[in-house]
């Protein structure tokens, strides 16, 4: 079994939710999960990527979410979907239990959004 971690804002609080992931899912499923027309990927580590709305920074009402990974700050806009990366094939895959545990120990998700697109 593999997973994705969805990060989003609800009632001005940053939330995260672990969801089951089928490794046969494709970009269309990622876009549907984020509720966007076009998704873009930001590499966070050698094996973990953040998928976001390609045009999130241009949309009014989107929140800016801050992540800190081993001292490196990332600012991503809109909903975020953390997924794994198969280094051999370059394909997106779900996260393992081990990677989910690593995320909970090493990725600090700021509890409040750091900004708002208006």
XYZ file of C-alpha atoms in Angstrom:
118
model
C 0.000 0.000 0.000
C 1.213 3.493 -0.764
C 0.038 6.950 0.193
C -0.076 10.624 -0.676
C -0.117 13.467 1.820
C -2.553 16.236 0.950
C -1.827 19.626 2.542
C -4.490 22.315 2.407
C -5.994 25.221 4.349
C -9.320 24.931 6.192
C -10.666 27.755 8.342
C -7.278 29.507 8.054
C -5.437 26.527 9.581
C -3.054 24.385 7.525
C -4.207 20.769 7.607
C -2.714 17.550 6.269
C -4.415 14.282 5.438
C -2.910 10.920 4.521
C -4.726 9.314 1.598
C -4.351 5.925 -0.067
C -2.611 6.091 -3.429
C -2.696 3.756 -6.416
C 0.638 3.836 -8.243
C -1.242 3.476 -11.552
C -2.670 6.978 -11.023
C -1.569 9.563 -13.557
C -1.349 13.330 -13.881
C -5.105 13.550 -14.422
C -5.726 11.983 -10.996
C -3.189 14.353 -9.392
C -4.946 17.355 -10.952
C -8.331 16.052 -9.780
C -6.961 15.524 -6.248
C -5.788 19.143 -6.208
C -8.931 20.383 -8.011
C -6.850 22.134 -10.698
C -6.595 22.168 -14.493
C -2.807 22.031 -14.592
C -0.390 20.713 -11.955
C 3.319 21.372 -11.530
C 5.890 19.513 -9.465
C 8.510 20.844 -7.031
C 11.198 18.431 -5.899
C 11.594 18.489 -2.108
C 14.082 15.618 -1.702
C 15.623 12.971 -3.959
C 12.499 10.850 -3.560
C 9.674 13.172 -2.445
C 7.898 15.689 -4.675
C 5.262 18.333 -3.992
C 2.551 18.639 -6.635
C 0.802 22.031 -6.747
C -1.533 24.121 -8.904
C 0.542 25.334 -11.863
C -1.286 28.675 -11.734
C -1.881 28.802 -7.969
C 0.070 32.020 -7.441
C -2.167 33.794 -9.946
C -5.485 32.808 -8.361
C -7.164 35.108 -5.869
C -8.066 33.410 -2.626
C -5.208 30.897 -2.560
C -3.146 30.642 0.595
C 0.642 30.463 0.687
C 1.726 27.438 2.705
C 5.168 27.246 4.277
C 7.185 24.053 4.623
C 10.566 23.661 6.288
C 12.624 20.638 5.296
C 15.933 20.193 7.090
C 16.371 23.958 7.413
C 15.255 24.798 3.855
C 12.089 26.880 3.542
C 9.578 26.346 0.747
C 6.584 28.538 -0.028
C 3.920 26.787 -2.070
C 0.552 28.193 -3.104
C -2.787 26.406 -2.918
C -3.306 22.735 -2.125
C -0.226 20.503 -2.044
C 0.032 16.785 -2.740
C 3.211 15.067 -1.533
C 4.103 11.972 -3.553
C 7.128 9.781 -4.101
C 9.501 9.680 -7.047
C 10.979 6.506 -8.515
C 14.564 7.593 -9.250
C 15.135 4.759 -11.735
C 12.126 5.475 -13.944
C 11.388 9.109 -13.083
C 7.749 8.175 -12.493
C 5.569 9.461 -9.709
C 4.577 6.874 -7.131
C 2.907 6.746 -3.751
C 4.812 7.222 -0.516
C 5.810 4.234 1.600
C 5.105 3.949 5.332
C 8.812 4.655 5.894
C 8.616 7.853 3.815
C 5.438 8.931 5.624
C 7.282 8.480 8.929
C 10.255 10.469 7.553
C 7.898 13.278 6.490
C 6.334 13.474 9.951
C 9.809 13.751 11.521
C 11.550 16.006 8.981
C 9.003 18.217 7.230
C 7.617 20.995 9.397
C 4.332 22.314 8.011
C 3.597 25.795 9.316
C 0.222 25.760 11.100
C -0.899 29.117 9.770
C -0.731 30.174 6.118
C 2.038 32.705 5.532
C 0.114 34.724 3.000
C -2.944 35.110 0.844
C -3.233 35.860 -2.888
C -5.553 38.823 -3.447
